[in-house]
Coordinates of C-alpha atoms in Angstrom, one line a residue:
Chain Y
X39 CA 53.6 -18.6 -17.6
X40 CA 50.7 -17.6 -15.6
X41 CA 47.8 -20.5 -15.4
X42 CA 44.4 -19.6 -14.8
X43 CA 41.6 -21.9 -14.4
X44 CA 38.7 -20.2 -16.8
X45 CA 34.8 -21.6 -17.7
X46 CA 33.1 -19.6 -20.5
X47 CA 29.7 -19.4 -20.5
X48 CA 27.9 -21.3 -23.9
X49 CA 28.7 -19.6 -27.3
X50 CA 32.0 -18.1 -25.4
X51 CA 35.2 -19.0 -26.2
X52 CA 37.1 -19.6 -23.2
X53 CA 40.5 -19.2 -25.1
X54 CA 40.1 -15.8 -26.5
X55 CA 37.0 -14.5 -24.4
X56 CA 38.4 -11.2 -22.1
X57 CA 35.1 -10.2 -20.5
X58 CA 34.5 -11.5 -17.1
X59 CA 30.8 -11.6 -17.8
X60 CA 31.9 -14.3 -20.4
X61 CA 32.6 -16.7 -17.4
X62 CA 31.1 -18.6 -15.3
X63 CA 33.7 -19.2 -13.4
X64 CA 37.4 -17.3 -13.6
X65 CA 40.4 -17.8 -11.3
X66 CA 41.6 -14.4 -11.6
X67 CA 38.0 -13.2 -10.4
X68 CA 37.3 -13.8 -6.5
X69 CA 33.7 -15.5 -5.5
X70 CA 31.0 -14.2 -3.4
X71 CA 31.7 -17.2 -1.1
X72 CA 28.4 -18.3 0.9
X73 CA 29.8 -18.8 4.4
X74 CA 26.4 -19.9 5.8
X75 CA 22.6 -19.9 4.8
X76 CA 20.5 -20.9 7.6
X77 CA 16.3 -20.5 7.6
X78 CA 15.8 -18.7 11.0
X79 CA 11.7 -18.6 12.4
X80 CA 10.7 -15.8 14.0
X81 CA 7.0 -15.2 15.8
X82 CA 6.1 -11.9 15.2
X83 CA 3.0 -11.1 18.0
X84 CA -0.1 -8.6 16.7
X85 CA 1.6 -5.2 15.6
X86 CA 5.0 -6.2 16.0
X87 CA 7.2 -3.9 14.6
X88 CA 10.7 -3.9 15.6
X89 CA 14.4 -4.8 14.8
X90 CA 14.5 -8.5 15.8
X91 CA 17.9 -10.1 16.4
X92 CA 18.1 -13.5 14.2
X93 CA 20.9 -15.1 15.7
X94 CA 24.8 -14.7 16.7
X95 CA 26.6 -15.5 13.2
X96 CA 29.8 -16.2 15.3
X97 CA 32.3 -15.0 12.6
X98 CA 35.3 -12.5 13.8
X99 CA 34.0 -9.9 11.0
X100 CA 30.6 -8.0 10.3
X101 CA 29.4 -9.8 7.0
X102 CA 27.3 -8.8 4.1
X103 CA 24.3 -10.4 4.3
X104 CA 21.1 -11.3 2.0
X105 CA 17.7 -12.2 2.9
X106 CA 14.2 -13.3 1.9
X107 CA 11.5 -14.0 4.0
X108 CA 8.1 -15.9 3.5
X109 CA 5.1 -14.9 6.3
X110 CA 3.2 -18.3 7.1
X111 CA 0.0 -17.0 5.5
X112 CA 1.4 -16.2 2.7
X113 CA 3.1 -18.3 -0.8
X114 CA 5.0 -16.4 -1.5
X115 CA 9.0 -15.2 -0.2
X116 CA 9.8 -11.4 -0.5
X117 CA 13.3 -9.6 -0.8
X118 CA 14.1 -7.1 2.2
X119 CA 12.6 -3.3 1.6
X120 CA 9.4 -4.6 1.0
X121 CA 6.3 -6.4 2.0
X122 CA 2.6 -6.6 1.2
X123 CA 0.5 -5.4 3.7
X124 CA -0.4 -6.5 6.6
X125 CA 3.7 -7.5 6.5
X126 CA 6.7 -6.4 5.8
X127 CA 10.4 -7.2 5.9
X128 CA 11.9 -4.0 6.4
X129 CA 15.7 -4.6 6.1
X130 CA 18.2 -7.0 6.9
X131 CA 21.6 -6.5 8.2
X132 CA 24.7 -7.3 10.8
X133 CA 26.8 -6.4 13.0
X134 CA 30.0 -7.9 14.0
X135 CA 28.0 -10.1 16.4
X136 CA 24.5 -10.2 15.2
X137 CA 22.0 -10.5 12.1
X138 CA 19.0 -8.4 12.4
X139 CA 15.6 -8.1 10.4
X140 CA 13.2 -5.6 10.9
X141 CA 10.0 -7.6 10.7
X142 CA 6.3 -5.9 10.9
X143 CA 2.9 -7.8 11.2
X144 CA -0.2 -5.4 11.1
X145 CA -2.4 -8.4 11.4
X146 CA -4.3 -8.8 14.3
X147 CA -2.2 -12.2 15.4
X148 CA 0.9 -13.3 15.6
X149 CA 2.5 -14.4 12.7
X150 CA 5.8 -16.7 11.8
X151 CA 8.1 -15.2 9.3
X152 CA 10.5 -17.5 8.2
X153 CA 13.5 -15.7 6.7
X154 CA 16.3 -17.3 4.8
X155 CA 19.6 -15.6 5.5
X156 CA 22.3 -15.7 3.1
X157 CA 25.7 -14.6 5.4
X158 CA 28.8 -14.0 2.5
X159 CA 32.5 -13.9 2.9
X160 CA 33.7 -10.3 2.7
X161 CA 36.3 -10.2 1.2
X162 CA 39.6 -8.0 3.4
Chain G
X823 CA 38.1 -40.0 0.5
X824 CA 36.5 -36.3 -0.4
X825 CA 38.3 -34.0 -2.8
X826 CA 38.4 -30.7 -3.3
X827 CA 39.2 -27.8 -5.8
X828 CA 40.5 -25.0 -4.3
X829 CA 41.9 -21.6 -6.1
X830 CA 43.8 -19.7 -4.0
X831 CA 45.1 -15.7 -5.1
X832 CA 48.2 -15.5 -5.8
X833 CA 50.4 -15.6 -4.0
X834 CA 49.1 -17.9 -1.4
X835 CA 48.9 -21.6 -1.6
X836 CA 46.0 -23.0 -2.6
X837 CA 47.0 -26.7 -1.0
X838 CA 47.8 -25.6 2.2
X839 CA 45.7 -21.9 3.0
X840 CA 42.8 -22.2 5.3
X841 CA 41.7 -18.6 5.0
X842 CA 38.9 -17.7 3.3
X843 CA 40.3 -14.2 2.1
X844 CA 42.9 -15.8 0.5
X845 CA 41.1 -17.6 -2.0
X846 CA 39.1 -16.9 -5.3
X847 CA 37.3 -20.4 -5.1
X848 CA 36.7 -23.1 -2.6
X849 CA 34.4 -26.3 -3.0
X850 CA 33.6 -25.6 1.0
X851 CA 31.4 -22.8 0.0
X852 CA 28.5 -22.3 -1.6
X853 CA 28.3 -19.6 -4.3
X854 CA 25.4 -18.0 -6.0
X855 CA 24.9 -19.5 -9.7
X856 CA 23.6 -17.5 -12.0
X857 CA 20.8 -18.5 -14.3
X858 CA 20.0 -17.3 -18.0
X859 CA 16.9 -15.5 -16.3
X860 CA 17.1 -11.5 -16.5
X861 CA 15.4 -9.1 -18.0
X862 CA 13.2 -5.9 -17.2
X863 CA 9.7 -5.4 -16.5
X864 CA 7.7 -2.4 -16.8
X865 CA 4.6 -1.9 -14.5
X866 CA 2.2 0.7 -15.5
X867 CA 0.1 2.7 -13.2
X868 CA -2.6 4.7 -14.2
X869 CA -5.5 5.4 -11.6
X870 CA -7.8 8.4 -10.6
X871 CA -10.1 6.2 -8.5
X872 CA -9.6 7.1 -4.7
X873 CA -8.0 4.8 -2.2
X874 CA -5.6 1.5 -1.8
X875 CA -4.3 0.5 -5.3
X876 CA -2.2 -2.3 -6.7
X877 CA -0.8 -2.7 -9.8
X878 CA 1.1 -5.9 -10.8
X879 CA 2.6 -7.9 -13.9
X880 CA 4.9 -11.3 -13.3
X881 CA 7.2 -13.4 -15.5
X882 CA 7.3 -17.0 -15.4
X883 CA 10.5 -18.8 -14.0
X884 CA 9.2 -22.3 -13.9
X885 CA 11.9 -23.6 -11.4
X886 CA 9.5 -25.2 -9.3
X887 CA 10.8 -23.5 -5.9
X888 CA 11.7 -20.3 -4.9
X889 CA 14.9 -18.8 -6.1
X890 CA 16.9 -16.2 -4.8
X891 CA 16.9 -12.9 -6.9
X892 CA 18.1 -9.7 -6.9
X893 CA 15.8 -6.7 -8.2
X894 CA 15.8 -3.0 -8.9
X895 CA 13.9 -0.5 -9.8
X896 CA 13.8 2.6 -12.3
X897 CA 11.1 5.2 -11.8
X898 CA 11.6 8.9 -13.0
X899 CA 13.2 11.3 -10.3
X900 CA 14.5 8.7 -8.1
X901 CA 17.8 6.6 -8.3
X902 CA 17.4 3.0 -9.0
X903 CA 18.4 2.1 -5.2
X904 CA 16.9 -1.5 -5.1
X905 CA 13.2 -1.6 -4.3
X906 CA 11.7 0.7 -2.4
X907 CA 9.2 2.7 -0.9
X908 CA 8.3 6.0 -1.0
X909 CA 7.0 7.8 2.0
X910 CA 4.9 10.4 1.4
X911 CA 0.9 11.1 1.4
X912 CA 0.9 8.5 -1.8
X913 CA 3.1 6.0 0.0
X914 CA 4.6 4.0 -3.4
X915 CA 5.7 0.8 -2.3
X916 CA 7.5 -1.1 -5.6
X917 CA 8.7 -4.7 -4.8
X918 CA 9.3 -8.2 -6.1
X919 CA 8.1 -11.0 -4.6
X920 CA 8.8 -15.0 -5.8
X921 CA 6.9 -18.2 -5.6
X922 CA 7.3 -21.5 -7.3
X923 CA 6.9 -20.5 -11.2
X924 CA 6.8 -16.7 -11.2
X925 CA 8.2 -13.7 -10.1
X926 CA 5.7 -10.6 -9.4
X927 CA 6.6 -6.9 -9.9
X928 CA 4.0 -5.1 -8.1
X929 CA 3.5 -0.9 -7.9
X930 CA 1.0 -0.1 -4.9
X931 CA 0.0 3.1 -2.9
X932 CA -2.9 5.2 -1.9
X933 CA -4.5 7.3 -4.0
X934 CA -5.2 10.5 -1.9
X935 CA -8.5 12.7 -1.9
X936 CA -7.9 16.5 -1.1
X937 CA -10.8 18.3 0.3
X938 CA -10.3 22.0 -0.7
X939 CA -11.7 24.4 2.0
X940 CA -12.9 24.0 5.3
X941 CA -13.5 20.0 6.4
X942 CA -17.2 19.3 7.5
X943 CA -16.7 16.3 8.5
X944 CA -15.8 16.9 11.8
X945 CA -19.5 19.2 12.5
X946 CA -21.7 16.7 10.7
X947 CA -19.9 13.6 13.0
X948 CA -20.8 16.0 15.7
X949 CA -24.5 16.4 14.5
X950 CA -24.6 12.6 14.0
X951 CA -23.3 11.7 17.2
X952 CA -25.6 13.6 18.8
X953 CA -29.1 12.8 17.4
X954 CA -28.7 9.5 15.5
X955 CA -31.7 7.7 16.4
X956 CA -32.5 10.1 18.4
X957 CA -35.5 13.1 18.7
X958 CA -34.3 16.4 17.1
X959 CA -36.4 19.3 18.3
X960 CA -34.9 23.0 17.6
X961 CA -37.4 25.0 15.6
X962 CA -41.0 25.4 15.9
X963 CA -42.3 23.4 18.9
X964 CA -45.7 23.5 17.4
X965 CA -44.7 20.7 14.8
X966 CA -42.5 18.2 16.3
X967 CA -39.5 16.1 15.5
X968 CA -39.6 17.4 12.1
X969 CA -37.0 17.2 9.1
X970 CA -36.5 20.8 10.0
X971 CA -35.3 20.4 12.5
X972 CA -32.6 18.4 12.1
X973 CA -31.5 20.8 9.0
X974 CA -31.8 23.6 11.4
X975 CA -29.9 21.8 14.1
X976 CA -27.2 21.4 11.4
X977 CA -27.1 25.2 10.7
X978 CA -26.3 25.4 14.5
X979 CA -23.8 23.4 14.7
X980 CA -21.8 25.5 11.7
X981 CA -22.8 28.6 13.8
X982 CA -25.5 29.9 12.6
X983 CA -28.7 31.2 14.9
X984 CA -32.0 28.5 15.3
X985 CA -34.1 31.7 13.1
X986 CA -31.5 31.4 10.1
X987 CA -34.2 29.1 8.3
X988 CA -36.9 31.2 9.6
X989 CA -40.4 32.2 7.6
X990 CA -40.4 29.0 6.1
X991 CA -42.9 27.4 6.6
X992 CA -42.4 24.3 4.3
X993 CA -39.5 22.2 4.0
X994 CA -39.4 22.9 0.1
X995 CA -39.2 26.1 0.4
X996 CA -36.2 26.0 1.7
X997 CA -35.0 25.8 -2.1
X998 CA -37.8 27.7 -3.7
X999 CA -37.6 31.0 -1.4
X1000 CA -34.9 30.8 1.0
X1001 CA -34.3 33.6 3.7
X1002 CA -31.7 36.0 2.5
X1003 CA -29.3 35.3 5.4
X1004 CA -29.5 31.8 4.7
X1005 CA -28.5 32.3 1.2
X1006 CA -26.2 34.5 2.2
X1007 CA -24.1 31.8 3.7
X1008 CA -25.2 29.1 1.7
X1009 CA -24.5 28.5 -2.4
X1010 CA -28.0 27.2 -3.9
X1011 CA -26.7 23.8 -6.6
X1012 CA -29.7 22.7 -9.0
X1013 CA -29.3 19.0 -9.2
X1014 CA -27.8 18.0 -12.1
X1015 CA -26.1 14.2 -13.0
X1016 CA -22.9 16.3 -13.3
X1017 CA -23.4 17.9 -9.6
X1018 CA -24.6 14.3 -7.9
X1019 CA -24.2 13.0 -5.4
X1020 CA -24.4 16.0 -2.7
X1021 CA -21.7 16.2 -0.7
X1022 CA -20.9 15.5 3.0
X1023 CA -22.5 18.3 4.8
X1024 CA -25.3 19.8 1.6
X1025 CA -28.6 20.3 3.1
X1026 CA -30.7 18.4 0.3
X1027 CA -34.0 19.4 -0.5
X1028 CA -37.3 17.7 -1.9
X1029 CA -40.4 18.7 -3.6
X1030 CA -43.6 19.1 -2.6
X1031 CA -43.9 15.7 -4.1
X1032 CA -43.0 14.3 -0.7
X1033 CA -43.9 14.8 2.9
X1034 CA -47.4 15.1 1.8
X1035 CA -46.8 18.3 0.4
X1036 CA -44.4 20.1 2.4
X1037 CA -41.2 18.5 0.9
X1038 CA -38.8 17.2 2.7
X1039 CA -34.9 17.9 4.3
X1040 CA -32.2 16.3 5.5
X1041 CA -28.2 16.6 5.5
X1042 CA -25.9 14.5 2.7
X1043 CA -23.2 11.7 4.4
X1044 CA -21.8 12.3 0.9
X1045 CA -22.2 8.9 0.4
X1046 CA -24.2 8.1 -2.6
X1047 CA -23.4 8.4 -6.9
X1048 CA -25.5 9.2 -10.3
X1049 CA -28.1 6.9 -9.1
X1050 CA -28.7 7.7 -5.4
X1051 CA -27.7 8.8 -2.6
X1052 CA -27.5 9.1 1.4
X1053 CA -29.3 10.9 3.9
X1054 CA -29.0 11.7 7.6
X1055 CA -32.7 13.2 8.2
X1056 CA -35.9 12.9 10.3
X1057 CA -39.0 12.1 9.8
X1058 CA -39.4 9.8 6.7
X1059 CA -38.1 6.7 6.0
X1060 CA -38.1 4.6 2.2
X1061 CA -39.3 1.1 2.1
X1062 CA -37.5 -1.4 3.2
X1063 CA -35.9 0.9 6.2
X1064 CA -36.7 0.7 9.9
X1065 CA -40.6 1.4 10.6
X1066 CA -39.1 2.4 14.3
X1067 CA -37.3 5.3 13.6
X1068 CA -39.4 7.4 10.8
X1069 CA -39.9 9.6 13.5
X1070 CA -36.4 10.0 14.5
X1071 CA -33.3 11.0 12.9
X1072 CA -31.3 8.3 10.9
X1073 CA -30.0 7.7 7.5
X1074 CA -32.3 5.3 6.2
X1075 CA -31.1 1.7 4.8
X1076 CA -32.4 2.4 1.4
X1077 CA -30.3 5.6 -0.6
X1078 CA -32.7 8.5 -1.7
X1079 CA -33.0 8.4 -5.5
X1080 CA -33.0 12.1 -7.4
X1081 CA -36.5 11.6 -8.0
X1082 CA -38.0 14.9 -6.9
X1083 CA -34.9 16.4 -5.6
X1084 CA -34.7 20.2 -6.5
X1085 CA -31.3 20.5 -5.4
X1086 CA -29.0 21.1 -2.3
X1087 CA -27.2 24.1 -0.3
X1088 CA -23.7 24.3 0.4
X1089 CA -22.0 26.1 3.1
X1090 CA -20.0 28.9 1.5
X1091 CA -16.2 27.7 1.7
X1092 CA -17.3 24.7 3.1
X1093 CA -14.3 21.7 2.5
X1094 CA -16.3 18.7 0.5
X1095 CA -15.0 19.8 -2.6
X1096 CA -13.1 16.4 -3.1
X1097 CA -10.4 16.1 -5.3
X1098 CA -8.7 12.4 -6.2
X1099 CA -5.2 13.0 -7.5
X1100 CA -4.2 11.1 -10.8
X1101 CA -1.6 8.5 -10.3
X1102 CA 0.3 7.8 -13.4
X1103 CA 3.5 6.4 -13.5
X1104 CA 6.0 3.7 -15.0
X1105 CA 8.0 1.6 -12.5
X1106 CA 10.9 -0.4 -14.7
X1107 CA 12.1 -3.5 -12.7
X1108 CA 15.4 -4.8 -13.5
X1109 CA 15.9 -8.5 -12.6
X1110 CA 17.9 -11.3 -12.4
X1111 CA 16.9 -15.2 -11.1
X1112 CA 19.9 -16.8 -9.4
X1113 CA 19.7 -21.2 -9.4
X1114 CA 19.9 -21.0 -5.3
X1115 CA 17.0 -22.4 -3.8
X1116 CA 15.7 -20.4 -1.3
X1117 CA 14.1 -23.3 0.7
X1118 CA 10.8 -21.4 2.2

């Protein structure tokens, strides 16, 4: 007999439940495993507007990778794609050696954006 | 002593695997936890005024920080890709941003004018250039520095000879018995509410109520509404303007109200018919909050 280590969500029967969006957590179902999550600074100078290299993530495979990013004039954090001007947090991605951000600040001074990376396992 | 739970895939073994491919859960890593909060969220734009807009609605999450999310967006004859931003002349940008106790969905762009014909603005910057503040003298060197000049010096600079305005002997009569050449080139607009304010580039003409009885001219910045508007002339300036330079050409501080304006001549085919496009559109976001502080 197969044994499986299952949590339902409320009003779910974990017994009888067969959808996995029933579960908070299933043993049959892999997890999007945070391998790291660090908050990297970068200063962005007057017009900056370029691919910036975040740092070496050290891992032996290119991983998928999340980000948000909060300028320090600002309250609030944005996803990547998007900004409001003057800034904007073009994109976020990897390689199998780096993590990069394209980062713009159309202010007339240099700004810190702050980006939270979230690197995942991918799974093979 | 720590402990551990650890599910490894089958058929690997869970107490003694160190790779992180071979397992479905590990209490080493951190995972993204779903919260109850998803939904949609329809932004509405509707505009026809001209220039930067922004449109935005929010939700409240009331975590007290900033989570991480994940966001998408449906708008009509574009896959739902994420957010993103449209490139064109209208430049949609549609994005999501967080802070403590809401999220914001916000639909922003530019509203575009089209000028339909030939662009003035690139003669009268020339004409202002060269005689703001300045002594205009073309026409008639018998009466000096006169709003008639400057009008005529406009007609020069769209091509036209120094005599195109000639016979007139009064600046009103420019409007009430203009030289057929001249209104051969030149579309004769009654002022009306509905027609206000001239446009960059009309040569505006006044009454014999002003200028002591000879009227008065100058050339529209196209700056101006129902009310009032602006003036690049010569030779008059309204209260509260710059005693200095009545003589010489500027646009005066104070806009020209309609009071006594006949009307205004437009270059035939001349560009400052402005049109402002009407942006109307509904950008859905599709949401969903995750626990996972962000930290910023």
């Amino acid at each position: 007999m197969t044994q499986i280590i299952a949590v339902s969500k409320t009003g779910k029967d974990v017994t009888t439940a067969t959808s996995p969006n029933d579960f908070i957590f299933h043993s049959e179902y892999n997890t999007l495993k945070i391998i790291a999550e660090p908050v990297i600074n970068k200063s962005v100078p007057a017009g900056g507007n370029e691919i910036y290299t975040l740092l070496a993530h050290g891992l032996s495979y290119t991983p998928l990778v999340e980000g948000f990013c909060k300028v320090d004039v600002q309250s609030f954090a944005m996803c990547p794609y998007e900004g409001i001007p003057p800034y904007f947090f073009y994109f976020i991605g990897s390689d199998a050696t780096n993590i990069y951000a394209k980062l713009y600040n159309g202010d007339s001074l240099a700004h810190t954006f702050s980006i939270k990376c979230y690197i995942f396992e991918v799974p093979q | 002593m720590s402990y551990k739970l650890i599910v490894s895939k089958p058929p690997y073994n869970a107490l003694t695997d160190t790779n992180i491919d071979h397992l479905q859960f590990s209490s080493d890593y951190n995972t993204l936890k779903y919260s109850m909060a998803n939904g949609s969220k329809t932004v509405n734009v509707v505009t026809s005024a001209s220039g930067y807009y922004n449109f935005q609605e929010k939700i409240s999450h009331n975590l007290g920080y900033k989570p991480f999310f994940k966001a998408y967006v449906f708008l009509y004859g574009y896959t739902p890709v994420g957010l993103f931003t449209i490139v064109d002349n209208h430049n949609i940008h549609l994005m999501v941003t967080v802070d403590e106790n809401k999220m914001y969905f916000i639909a922003s762009g530019f509203n575009v004018e089209t000028i339909i014909g030939t662009d003035l603005s690139g003669p009268y910057t020339d004409l202002f250039n060269n005689y703001n503040e300045e002594l205009c003298e073309v026409y008639d060197a018998g009466n000096l520095n006169q709003c008639f000049d400057l009008v005529t010096a406009w007609c020069m600079q769209l091509g036209f000879e120094p005599t195109i305005l000639g016979g007139v002997l009064n600046a009103y009569e420019i409007y009430t018995n203009p030289p057929a050449n001249f209104l051969a080139n030149f579309d004769r607009i009654a002022y009306s509410v509905a027609n206000s304010p001239p446009q960059k580039g009309d040569i505006v003409v006044f009454s014999s109520a002003m200028g002591g009885g000879a009227g008065h001219t100058g050339v529209a910045t196209g700056e101006g509404d129902s009310s009032s508007f602006k003036l690049f002339q010569q030779n008059d300036d309204p209260p509260g303007g710059n005693p200095n330079l009545t003589s010489r050409s500027h646009v005066p501080i104070t806009p020209y109200p309609y009071t006594n304006v006949y009307g205004w001549f437009r270059k035939i085919g001349s560009g400052v018919l402005i049109e402002t496009d009407d942006i109307n559109y509904t950008a859905v976001f599709k949401y969903k909050i995750f626990k996972n502080k962000l930290g910023l």
